[in-house]
Amino acid sequence: MASIFTRIIRGEVPCYKVAETEHAIAFLVIRPLTQGHTLVVPKLEVDSVFDLPEAEYAALFDLVRSVAEAQKVTVPCTRIGLSVLGFEVPHAHVHVVPLRSEADLNFANPKLQLEPAEFDEVAARLRRALSVATY
């Protein structure tokens, strides 16, 4: 059975898409740690990022970097944090999280509750910033 991320990639499940390349997709997390918290997911369904072929791994992290750069200019933050956990969905993915402090990257923290309009607005800002970048 396809993972929820594969279903998002196929367009079967809606998402707040930020960017998409030949090899990866980036979309906002529905229950984010901070505003702008984004998942970057390879289109190839593997359990761990370290199971990706080298070219797919590089393509994934190229998009991670582009998303982080867009977050820096569109979301109030001090740094961008990355986390590769993979416990919740058996499909490789990278959390790209705008941070104001180290505590913001604690997945035990209460998640933000945003309205659809807020997600749309954040995704649009990130897409505009990414349209300027080459990825």
mmCIF file of N, CA and C in Angstrom:
data_model
loop_
_atom_site.group_PDB
_atom_site.id
_atom_site.type_symbol
_atom_site.label_atom_id
_atom_site.label_comp_id
_atom_site.label_asym_id
_atom_site.label_seq_id
_atom_site.Cartn_x
_atom_site.Cartn_y
_atom_site.Cartn_z
ATOM 1 N N MET A 1 0.832 -1.180 0.000
ATOM 2 C CA MET A 1 0.000 0.000 0.000
ATOM 3 C C MET A 1 0.882 1.251 0.000
ATOM 4 N N ALA A 2 0.521 2.224 -0.798
ATOM 5 C CA ALA A 2 1.302 3.451 -0.920
ATOM 6 C C ALA A 2 1.239 4.254 0.379
ATOM 7 N N SER A 3 2.349 4.886 0.722
ATOM 8 C CA SER A 3 2.376 5.736 1.917
ATOM 9 C C SER A 3 1.529 6.984 1.675
ATOM 10 N N ILE A 4 1.191 7.677 2.746
ATOM 11 C CA ILE A 4 0.453 8.937 2.620
ATOM 12 C C ILE A 4 1.245 9.917 1.762
ATOM 13 N N PHE A 5 2.573 9.879 1.847
ATOM 14 C CA PHE A 5 3.380 10.794 1.042
ATOM 15 C C PHE A 5 3.306 10.438 -0.435
ATOM 16 N N THR A 6 3.299 9.159 -0.759
ATOM 17 C CA THR A 6 3.150 8.748 -2.155
ATOM 18 C C THR A 6 1.793 9.197 -2.674
ATOM 19 N N ARG A 7 0.779 9.093 -1.846
ATOM 20 C CA ARG A 7 -0.559 9.534 -2.256
ATOM 21 C C ARG A 7 -0.596 11.049 -2.459
ATOM 22 N N ILE A 8 0.144 11.802 -1.654
ATOM 23 C CA ILE A 8 0.255 13.252 -1.858
ATOM 24 C C ILE A 8 0.982 13.526 -3.169
ATOM 25 N N ILE A 9 2.086 12.842 -3.413
ATOM 26 C CA ILE A 9 2.860 13.016 -4.649
ATOM 27 C C ILE A 9 1.992 12.743 -5.869
ATOM 28 N N ARG A 10 1.165 11.712 -5.804
ATOM 29 C CA ARG A 10 0.270 11.358 -6.921
ATOM 30 C C ARG A 10 -0.907 12.322 -7.072
ATOM 31 N N GLY A 11 -1.122 13.193 -6.092
ATOM 32 C CA GLY A 11 -2.249 14.121 -6.138
ATOM 33 C C GLY A 11 -3.540 13.537 -5.597
ATOM 34 N N GLU A 12 -3.464 12.388 -4.951
ATOM 35 C CA GLU A 12 -4.655 11.733 -4.393
ATOM 36 C C GLU A 12 -5.079 12.350 -3.052
ATOM 37 N N VAL A 13 -4.137 12.978 -2.380
ATOM 38 C CA VAL A 13 -4.384 13.622 -1.092
ATOM 39 C C VAL A 13 -3.899 15.066 -1.232
ATOM 40 N N PRO A 14 -4.726 16.041 -0.838
ATOM 41 C CA PRO A 14 -4.303 17.438 -0.997
ATOM 42 C C PRO A 14 -3.195 17.808 -0.010
ATOM 43 N N CYS A 15 -2.449 18.838 -0.386
ATOM 44 C CA CYS A 15 -1.405 19.365 0.484
ATOM 45 C C CYS A 15 -1.211 20.845 0.176
ATOM 46 N N TYR A 16 -0.473 21.510 1.036
ATOM 47 C CA TYR A 16 -0.078 22.897 0.800
ATOM 48 C C TYR A 16 1.323 22.849 0.180
ATOM 49 N N LYS A 17 1.353 22.648 -1.134
ATOM 50 C CA LYS A 17 2.616 22.452 -1.843
ATOM 51 C C LYS A 17 3.429 23.735 -1.882
ATOM 52 N N VAL A 18 4.707 23.576 -1.606
ATOM 53 C CA VAL A 18 5.655 24.674 -1.627
ATOM 54 C C VAL A 18 6.516 24.595 -2.883
ATOM 55 N N ALA A 19 6.944 23.397 -3.243
ATOM 56 C CA ALA A 19 7.812 23.218 -4.414
ATOM 57 C C ALA A 19 7.769 21.763 -4.857
ATOM 58 N N GLU A 20 8.128 21.562 -6.110
ATOM 59 C CA GLU A 20 8.222 20.204 -6.640
ATOM 60 C C GLU A 20 9.277 20.184 -7.727
ATOM 61 N N THR A 21 10.109 19.149 -7.688
ATOM 62 C CA THR A 21 11.108 18.917 -8.721
ATOM 63 C C THR A 21 10.848 17.535 -9.310
ATOM 64 N N GLU A 22 11.683 17.135 -10.213
ATOM 65 C CA GLU A 22 11.556 15.804 -10.808
ATOM 66 C C GLU A 22 11.677 14.708 -9.754
ATOM 67 N N HIS A 23 12.472 14.970 -8.711
ATOM 68 C CA HIS A 23 12.795 13.923 -7.739
ATOM 69 C C HIS A 23 12.202 14.104 -6.347
ATOM 70 N N ALA A 24 11.630 15.270 -6.051
ATOM 71 C CA ALA A 24 11.164 15.522 -4.679
ATOM 72 C C ALA A 24 10.022 16.528 -4.668
ATOM 73 N N ILE A 25 9.328 16.563 -3.552
ATOM 74 C CA ILE A 25 8.233 17.498 -3.340
ATOM 75 C C ILE A 25 8.381 18.085 -1.940
ATOM 76 N N ALA A 26 7.974 19.351 -1.796
ATOM 77 C CA ALA A 26 7.995 20.017 -0.490
ATOM 78 C C ALA A 26 6.601 20.560 -0.211
ATOM 79 N N PHE A 27 6.107 20.291 1.005
ATOM 80 C CA PHE A 27 4.787 20.785 1.380
ATOM 81 C C PHE A 27 4.774 21.084 2.876
ATOM 82 N N LEU A 28 3.849 21.971 3.263
ATOM 83 C CA LEU A 28 3.747 22.366 4.661
ATOM 84 C C LEU A 28 3.219 21.223 5.520
ATOM 85 N N VAL A 29 3.713 21.166 6.745
ATOM 86 C CA VAL A 29 3.249 20.194 7.729
ATOM 87 C C VAL A 29 1.917 20.701 8.286
ATOM 88 N N ILE A 30 0.932 19.822 8.358
ATOM 89 C CA ILE A 30 -0.411 20.202 8.809
ATOM 90 C C ILE A 30 -0.445 20.522 10.309
ATOM 91 N N ARG A 31 0.375 19.864 11.082
ATOM 92 C CA ARG A 31 0.474 20.155 12.525
ATOM 93 C C ARG A 31 1.920 20.578 12.803
ATOM 94 N N PRO A 32 2.261 21.815 12.421
ATOM 95 C CA PRO A 32 3.663 22.248 12.456
ATOM 96 C C PRO A 32 4.176 22.598 13.851
ATOM 97 N N LEU A 33 5.489 22.468 13.993
ATOM 98 C CA LEU A 33 6.161 22.939 15.204
ATOM 99 C C LEU A 33 6.220 24.465 15.209
ATOM 100 N N THR A 34 6.492 25.048 14.036
ATOM 101 C CA THR A 34 6.550 26.497 13.875
ATOM 102 C C THR A 34 5.930 26.837 12.525
ATOM 103 N N GLN A 35 5.575 28.115 12.360
ATOM 104 C CA GLN A 35 5.027 28.535 11.072
ATOM 105 C C GLN A 35 6.087 28.309 9.982
ATOM 106 N N GLY A 36 5.679 27.713 8.874
ATOM 107 C CA GLY A 36 6.591 27.443 7.771
ATOM 108 C C GLY A 36 7.230 26.063 7.810
ATOM 109 N N HIS A 37 6.984 25.281 8.859
ATOM 110 C CA HIS A 37 7.519 23.916 8.980
ATOM 111 C C HIS A 37 7.117 23.129 7.731
ATOM 112 N N THR A 38 8.114 22.642 7.027
ATOM 113 C CA THR A 38 7.916 22.009 5.723
ATOM 114 C C THR A 38 8.523 20.615 5.707
ATOM 115 N N LEU A 39 7.864 19.697 5.014
ATOM 116 C CA LEU A 39 8.451 18.384 4.741
ATOM 117 C C LEU A 39 8.964 18.375 3.315
ATOM 118 N N VAL A 40 10.148 17.817 3.133
ATOM 119 C CA VAL A 40 10.687 17.582 1.799
ATOM 120 C C VAL A 40 10.809 16.073 1.662
ATOM 121 N N VAL A 41 10.144 15.552 0.618
ATOM 122 C CA VAL A 41 9.967 14.109 0.472
ATOM 123 C C VAL A 41 10.452 13.672 -0.909
ATOM 124 N N PRO A 42 11.277 12.631 -0.976
ATOM 125 C CA PRO A 42 11.661 12.130 -2.296
ATOM 126 C C PRO A 42 10.463 11.446 -2.959
ATOM 127 N N LYS A 43 10.397 11.514 -4.261
ATOM 128 C CA LYS A 43 9.304 10.840 -4.956
ATOM 129 C C LYS A 43 9.485 9.328 -4.942
ATOM 130 N N LEU A 44 10.720 8.886 -4.850
ATOM 131 C CA LEU A 44 11.001 7.461 -4.723
ATOM 132 C C LEU A 44 10.645 7.031 -3.303
ATOM 133 N N GLU A 45 9.755 6.073 -3.167
ATOM 134 C CA GLU A 45 9.307 5.635 -1.852
ATOM 135 C C GLU A 45 10.299 4.636 -1.259
ATOM 136 N N VAL A 46 11.095 5.124 -0.319
ATOM 137 C CA VAL A 46 12.017 4.286 0.453
ATOM 138 C C VAL A 46 11.821 4.648 1.921
ATOM 139 N N ASP A 47 12.183 3.762 2.807
ATOM 140 C CA ASP A 47 11.942 3.956 4.231
ATOM 141 C C ASP A 47 12.872 4.995 4.848
ATOM 142 N N SER A 48 14.091 5.083 4.409
ATOM 143 C CA SER A 48 15.093 5.953 5.024
ATOM 144 C C SER A 48 15.796 6.780 3.952
ATOM 145 N N VAL A 49 16.152 8.018 4.278
ATOM 146 C CA VAL A 49 16.884 8.833 3.303
ATOM 147 C C VAL A 49 18.185 8.157 2.901
ATOM 148 N N PHE A 50 18.739 7.349 3.783
ATOM 149 C CA PHE A 50 20.009 6.688 3.485
ATOM 150 C C PHE A 50 19.843 5.480 2.566
ATOM 151 N N ASP A 51 18.587 5.113 2.272
ATOM 152 C CA ASP A 51 18.316 4.066 1.294
ATOM 153 C C ASP A 51 18.193 4.626 -0.119
ATOM 154 N N LEU A 52 18.204 5.940 -0.261
ATOM 155 C CA LEU A 52 18.068 6.553 -1.583
ATOM 156 C C LEU A 52 19.338 6.366 -2.397
ATOM 157 N N PRO A 53 19.199 6.142 -3.701
ATOM 158 C CA PRO A 53 20.384 6.173 -4.567
ATOM 159 C C PRO A 53 21.040 7.562 -4.459
ATOM 160 N N GLU A 54 22.323 7.626 -4.714
ATOM 161 C CA GLU A 54 23.078 8.868 -4.511
ATOM 162 C C GLU A 54 22.460 10.074 -5.224
ATOM 163 N N ALA A 55 22.045 9.915 -6.458
ATOM 164 C CA ALA A 55 21.472 11.043 -7.211
ATOM 165 C C ALA A 55 20.157 11.515 -6.592
ATOM 166 N N GLU A 56 19.329 10.582 -6.124
ATOM 167 C CA GLU A 56 18.059 10.935 -5.492
ATOM 168 C C GLU A 56 18.312 11.633 -4.142
ATOM 169 N N TYR A 57 19.307 11.157 -3.414
ATOM 170 C CA TYR A 57 19.679 11.766 -2.139
ATOM 171 C C TYR A 57 20.127 13.209 -2.358
ATOM 172 N N ALA A 58 20.987 13.410 -3.343
ATOM 173 C CA ALA A 58 21.468 14.763 -3.648
ATOM 174 C C ALA A 58 20.321 15.672 -4.075
ATOM 175 N N ALA A 59 19.422 15.152 -4.899
ATOM 176 C CA ALA A 59 18.278 15.947 -5.353
ATOM 177 C C ALA A 59 17.366 16.320 -4.182
ATOM 178 N N LEU A 60 17.168 15.397 -3.259
ATOM 179 C CA LEU A 60 16.355 15.673 -2.082
ATOM 180 C C LEU A 60 16.958 16.831 -1.291
ATOM 181 N N PHE A 61 18.260 16.757 -1.012
ATOM 182 C CA PHE A 61 18.885 17.784 -0.196
ATOM 183 C C PHE A 61 19.101 19.095 -0.954
ATOM 184 N N ASP A 62 19.122 19.064 -2.268
ATOM 185 C CA ASP A 62 19.103 20.319 -3.040
ATOM 186 C C ASP A 62 17.799 21.063 -2.774
ATOM 187 N N LEU A 63 16.686 20.330 -2.765
ATOM 188 C CA LEU A 63 15.401 20.967 -2.495
ATOM 189 C C LEU A 63 15.302 21.380 -1.030
ATOM 190 N N VAL A 64 15.830 20.583 -0.113
ATOM 191 C CA VAL A 64 15.858 20.964 1.303
ATOM 192 C C VAL A 64 16.556 22.318 1.449
ATOM 193 N N ARG A 65 17.687 22.470 0.811
ATOM 194 C CA ARG A 65 18.445 23.729 0.913
ATOM 195 C C ARG A 65 17.646 24.894 0.345
ATOM 196 N N SER A 66 17.004 24.700 -0.787
ATOM 197 C CA SER A 66 16.204 25.766 -1.398
ATOM 198 C C SER A 66 15.040 26.171 -0.499
ATOM 199 N N VAL A 67 14.377 25.196 0.088
ATOM 200 C CA VAL A 67 13.272 25.489 1.005
ATOM 201 C C VAL A 67 13.796 26.265 2.209
ATOM 202 N N ALA A 68 14.921 25.851 2.765
ATOM 203 C CA ALA A 68 15.504 26.545 3.918
ATOM 204 C C ALA A 68 15.838 27.995 3.562
ATOM 205 N N GLU A 69 16.397 28.208 2.398
ATOM 206 C CA GLU A 69 16.716 29.578 1.967
ATOM 207 C C GLU A 69 15.449 30.415 1.838
ATOM 208 N N ALA A 70 14.387 29.824 1.318
ATOM 209 C CA ALA A 70 13.113 30.538 1.186
ATOM 210 C C ALA A 70 12.528 30.839 2.565
ATOM 211 N N GLN A 71 12.635 29.899 3.484
ATOM 212 C CA GLN A 71 12.130 30.126 4.836
ATOM 213 C C GLN A 71 12.852 31.292 5.504
ATOM 214 N N LYS A 72 14.158 31.379 5.298
ATOM 215 C CA LYS A 72 14.943 32.449 5.927
ATOM 216 C C LYS A 72 14.425 33.834 5.559
ATOM 217 N N VAL A 73 13.914 33.999 4.356
ATOM 218 C CA VAL A 73 13.476 35.323 3.911
ATOM 219 C C VAL A 73 11.974 35.538 4.040
ATOM 220 N N THR A 74 11.218 34.504 4.402
ATOM 221 C CA THR A 74 9.757 34.657 4.455
ATOM 222 C C THR A 74 9.142 34.388 5.822
ATOM 223 N N VAL A 75 9.880 33.750 6.718
ATOM 224 C CA VAL A 75 9.340 33.384 8.030
ATOM 225 C C VAL A 75 10.264 33.972 9.107
ATOM 226 N N PRO A 76 9.710 34.663 10.088
ATOM 227 C CA PRO A 76 10.569 35.181 11.158
ATOM 228 C C PRO A 76 11.270 34.031 11.889
ATOM 229 N N CYS A 77 12.594 34.007 11.800
ATOM 230 C CA CYS A 77 13.367 32.953 12.452
ATOM 231 C C CYS A 77 14.816 33.379 12.583
ATOM 232 N N THR A 78 15.531 32.655 13.428
ATOM 233 C CA THR A 78 16.950 32.901 13.644
ATOM 234 C C THR A 78 17.802 31.912 12.861
ATOM 235 N N ARG A 79 17.311 30.678 12.790
ATOM 236 C CA ARG A 79 17.992 29.593 12.084
ATOM 237 C C ARG A 79 16.949 28.679 11.464
ATOM 238 N N ILE A 80 17.444 27.759 10.637
ATOM 239 C CA ILE A 80 16.603 26.701 10.074
ATOM 240 C C ILE A 80 17.143 25.384 10.613
ATOM 241 N N GLY A 81 16.250 24.576 11.182
ATOM 242 C CA GLY A 81 16.638 23.272 11.703
ATOM 243 C C GLY A 81 16.166 22.165 10.778
ATOM 244 N N LEU A 82 16.898 21.078 10.766
ATOM 245 C CA LEU A 82 16.539 19.893 9.982
ATOM 246 C C LEU A 82 16.404 18.701 10.916
ATOM 247 N N SER A 83 15.468 17.840 10.583
ATOM 248 C CA SER A 83 15.324 16.604 11.327
ATOM 249 C C SER A 83 14.913 15.500 10.372
ATOM 250 N N VAL A 84 15.582 14.376 10.492
ATOM 251 C CA VAL A 84 15.241 13.187 9.717
ATOM 252 C C VAL A 84 14.904 12.114 10.740
ATOM 253 N N LEU A 85 13.608 11.887 10.930
ATOM 254 C CA LEU A 85 13.169 10.927 11.939
ATOM 255 C C LEU A 85 12.631 9.661 11.279
ATOM 256 N N GLY A 86 11.502 9.791 10.609
ATOM 257 C CA GLY A 86 10.957 8.681 9.858
ATOM 258 C C GLY A 86 10.156 7.665 10.637
ATOM 259 N N PHE A 87 9.805 7.957 11.879
ATOM 260 C CA PHE A 87 9.028 6.988 12.643
ATOM 261 C C PHE A 87 7.548 7.015 12.278
ATOM 262 N N GLU A 88 7.033 8.184 11.935
ATOM 263 C CA GLU A 88 5.600 8.331 11.748
ATOM 264 C C GLU A 88 5.099 7.874 10.379
ATOM 265 N N VAL A 89 5.930 7.924 9.351
ATOM 266 C CA VAL A 89 5.540 7.487 8.006
ATOM 267 C C VAL A 89 6.724 6.724 7.406
ATOM 268 N N PRO A 90 6.508 5.509 6.912
ATOM 269 C CA PRO A 90 7.616 4.722 6.356
ATOM 270 C C PRO A 90 7.974 5.154 4.929
ATOM 271 N N HIS A 91 8.238 6.440 4.776
ATOM 272 C CA HIS A 91 8.650 7.017 3.487
ATOM 273 C C HIS A 91 9.625 8.126 3.865
ATOM 274 N N ALA A 92 10.840 8.063 3.354
ATOM 275 C CA ALA A 92 11.879 9.030 3.706
ATOM 276 C C ALA A 92 11.353 10.456 3.604
ATOM 277 N N HIS A 93 11.764 11.303 4.549
ATOM 278 C CA HIS A 93 11.387 12.709 4.506
ATOM 279 C C HIS A 93 12.270 13.507 5.456
ATOM 280 N N VAL A 94 12.377 14.804 5.158
ATOM 281 C CA VAL A 94 13.185 15.709 5.957
ATOM 282 C C VAL A 94 12.287 16.836 6.450
ATOM 283 N N HIS A 95 12.287 17.072 7.754
ATOM 284 C CA HIS A 95 11.587 18.208 8.333
ATOM 285 C C HIS A 95 12.516 19.420 8.215
ATOM 286 N N VAL A 96 12.013 20.504 7.649
ATOM 287 C CA VAL A 96 12.766 21.755 7.526
ATOM 288 C C VAL A 96 11.975 22.772 8.356
ATOM 289 N N VAL A 97 12.564 23.191 9.480
ATOM 290 C CA VAL A 97 11.805 23.925 10.494
ATOM 291 C C VAL A 97 12.451 25.282 10.799
ATOM 292 N N PRO A 98 11.731 26.378 10.560
ATOM 293 C CA PRO A 98 12.234 27.684 10.991
ATOM 294 C C PRO A 98 12.296 27.732 12.517
ATOM 295 N N LEU A 99 13.420 28.196 13.058
ATOM 296 C CA LEU A 99 13.636 28.187 14.505
ATOM 297 C C LEU A 99 13.954 29.578 15.041
ATOM 298 N N ARG A 100 13.455 29.824 16.233
ATOM 299 C CA ARG A 100 13.872 31.015 16.988
ATOM 300 C C ARG A 100 14.769 30.586 18.146
ATOM 301 N N SER A 101 14.646 29.308 18.552
ATOM 302 C CA SER A 101 15.512 28.746 19.591
ATOM 303 C C SER A 101 15.588 27.233 19.382
ATOM 304 N N GLU A 102 16.525 26.590 20.061
ATOM 305 C CA GLU A 102 16.654 25.137 19.965
ATOM 306 C C GLU A 102 15.387 24.429 20.412
ATOM 307 N N ALA A 103 14.678 25.006 21.355
ATOM 308 C CA ALA A 103 13.459 24.395 21.889
ATOM 309 C C ALA A 103 12.386 24.222 20.811
ATOM 310 N N ASP A 104 12.445 25.028 19.750
ATOM 311 C CA ASP A 104 11.447 24.926 18.681
ATOM 312 C C ASP A 104 11.515 23.602 17.930
ATOM 313 N N LEU A 105 12.628 22.904 18.014
ATOM 314 C CA LEU A 105 12.788 21.637 17.271
ATOM 315 C C LEU A 105 12.443 20.422 18.129
ATOM 316 N N ASN A 106 11.728 20.624 19.200
ATOM 317 C CA ASN A 106 11.309 19.533 20.074
ATOM 318 C C ASN A 106 9.941 19.030 19.600
ATOM 319 N N PHE A 107 9.901 17.819 19.093
ATOM 320 C CA PHE A 107 8.662 17.260 18.547
ATOM 321 C C PHE A 107 7.633 16.926 19.632
ATOM 322 N N ALA A 108 8.023 17.021 20.894
ATOM 323 C CA ALA A 108 7.069 16.846 21.987
ATOM 324 C C ALA A 108 6.300 18.136 22.268
ATOM 325 N N ASN A 109 6.740 19.251 21.700
ATOM 326 C CA ASN A 109 6.048 20.532 21.884
ATOM 327 C C ASN A 109 4.633 20.464 21.312
ATOM 328 N N PRO A 110 3.729 21.252 21.869
ATOM 329 C CA PRO A 110 2.391 21.351 21.258
ATOM 330 C C PRO A 110 2.523 21.875 19.825
ATOM 331 N N LYS A 111 1.717 21.337 18.953
ATOM 332 C CA LYS A 111 1.759 21.747 17.544
ATOM 333 C C LYS A 111 0.860 22.965 17.336
ATOM 334 N N LEU A 112 1.230 23.783 16.350
ATOM 335 C CA LEU A 112 0.417 24.947 16.021
ATOM 336 C C LEU A 112 -0.891 24.508 15.378
ATOM 337 N N GLN A 113 -1.916 25.281 15.593
ATOM 338 C CA GLN A 113 -3.210 25.067 14.950
ATOM 339 C C GLN A 113 -3.440 26.255 14.026
ATOM 340 N N LEU A 114 -3.222 26.078 12.737
ATOM 341 C CA LEU A 114 -3.380 27.161 11.772
ATOM 342 C C LEU A 114 -4.639 26.964 10.951
ATOM 343 N N GLU A 115 -5.194 28.065 10.501
ATOM 344 C CA GLU A 115 -6.356 28.044 9.624
ATOM 345 C C GLU A 115 -5.898 27.800 8.186
ATOM 346 N N PRO A 116 -6.764 27.240 7.349
ATOM 347 C CA PRO A 116 -6.388 27.022 5.944
ATOM 348 C C PRO A 116 -5.848 28.280 5.259
ATOM 349 N N ALA A 117 -6.423 29.428 5.546
ATOM 350 C CA ALA A 117 -5.940 30.675 4.930
ATOM 351 C C ALA A 117 -4.498 30.977 5.345
ATOM 352 N N GLU A 118 -4.143 30.644 6.592
ATOM 353 C CA GLU A 118 -2.768 30.858 7.050
ATOM 354 C C GLU A 118 -1.807 29.931 6.311
ATOM 355 N N PHE A 119 -2.194 28.668 6.135
ATOM 356 C CA PHE A 119 -1.365 27.738 5.365
ATOM 357 C C PHE A 119 -1.198 28.234 3.936
ATOM 358 N N ASP A 120 -2.295 28.661 3.314
ATOM 359 C CA ASP A 120 -2.236 29.163 1.937
ATOM 360 C C ASP A 120 -1.265 30.334 1.827
ATOM 361 N N GLU A 121 -1.340 31.252 2.786
ATOM 362 C CA GLU A 121 -0.507 32.455 2.752
ATOM 363 C C GLU A 121 0.974 32.105 2.928
ATOM 364 N N VAL A 122 1.287 31.230 3.874
ATOM 365 C CA VAL A 122 2.682 30.826 4.098
ATOM 366 C C VAL A 122 3.210 30.074 2.878
ATOM 367 N N ALA A 123 2.427 29.156 2.345
ATOM 368 C CA ALA A 123 2.855 28.399 1.159
ATOM 369 C C ALA A 123 3.097 29.340 -0.015
ATOM 370 N N ALA A 124 2.235 30.331 -0.191
ATOM 371 C CA ALA A 124 2.399 31.284 -1.299
ATOM 372 C C ALA A 124 3.681 32.101 -1.127
ATOM 373 N N ARG A 125 3.968 32.544 0.108
ATOM 374 C CA ARG A 125 5.207 33.294 0.349
ATOM 375 C C ARG A 125 6.429 32.438 0.041
ATOM 376 N N LEU A 126 6.404 31.189 0.473
ATOM 377 C CA LEU A 126 7.535 30.298 0.208
ATOM 378 C C LEU A 126 7.679 30.028 -1.286
ATOM 379 N N ARG A 127 6.571 29.808 -1.977
ATOM 380 C CA ARG A 127 6.630 29.580 -3.437
ATOM 381 C C ARG A 127 7.220 30.788 -4.149
ATOM 382 N N ARG A 128 6.815 32.004 -3.743
ATOM 383 C CA ARG A 128 7.367 33.211 -4.372
ATOM 384 C C ARG A 128 8.876 33.288 -4.154
ATOM 385 N N ALA A 129 9.330 33.012 -2.938
ATOM 386 C CA ALA A 129 10.758 33.047 -2.656
ATOM 387 C C ALA A 129 11.487 31.967 -3.443
ATOM 388 N N LEU A 130 10.875 30.801 -3.578
ATOM 389 C CA LEU A 130 11.514 29.713 -4.323
ATOM 390 C C LEU A 130 11.528 29.989 -5.823
ATOM 391 N N SER A 131 10.567 30.741 -6.333
ATOM 392 C CA SER A 131 10.533 31.014 -7.768
ATOM 393 C C SER A 131 11.730 31.862 -8.188
ATOM 394 N N VAL A 132 12.305 32.597 -7.243
ATOM 395 C CA VAL A 132 13.486 33.405 -7.516
ATOM 396 C C VAL A 132 14.726 32.512 -7.494
ATOM 397 N N ALA A 133 14.705 31.478 -6.672
ATOM 398 C CA ALA A 133 15.863 30.585 -6.511
ATOM 399 C C ALA A 133 15.885 29.544 -7.640
ATOM 400 N N THR A 134 17.035 29.029 -7.884
ATOM 401 C CA THR A 134 17.197 27.927 -8.831
ATOM 402 C C THR A 134 17.356 26.643 -8.029
ATOM 403 N N TYR A 135 16.532 25.655 -8.313
ATOM 404 C CA TYR A 135 16.662 24.370 -7.608
ATOM 405 C C TYR A 135 16.407 23.228 -8.524
#
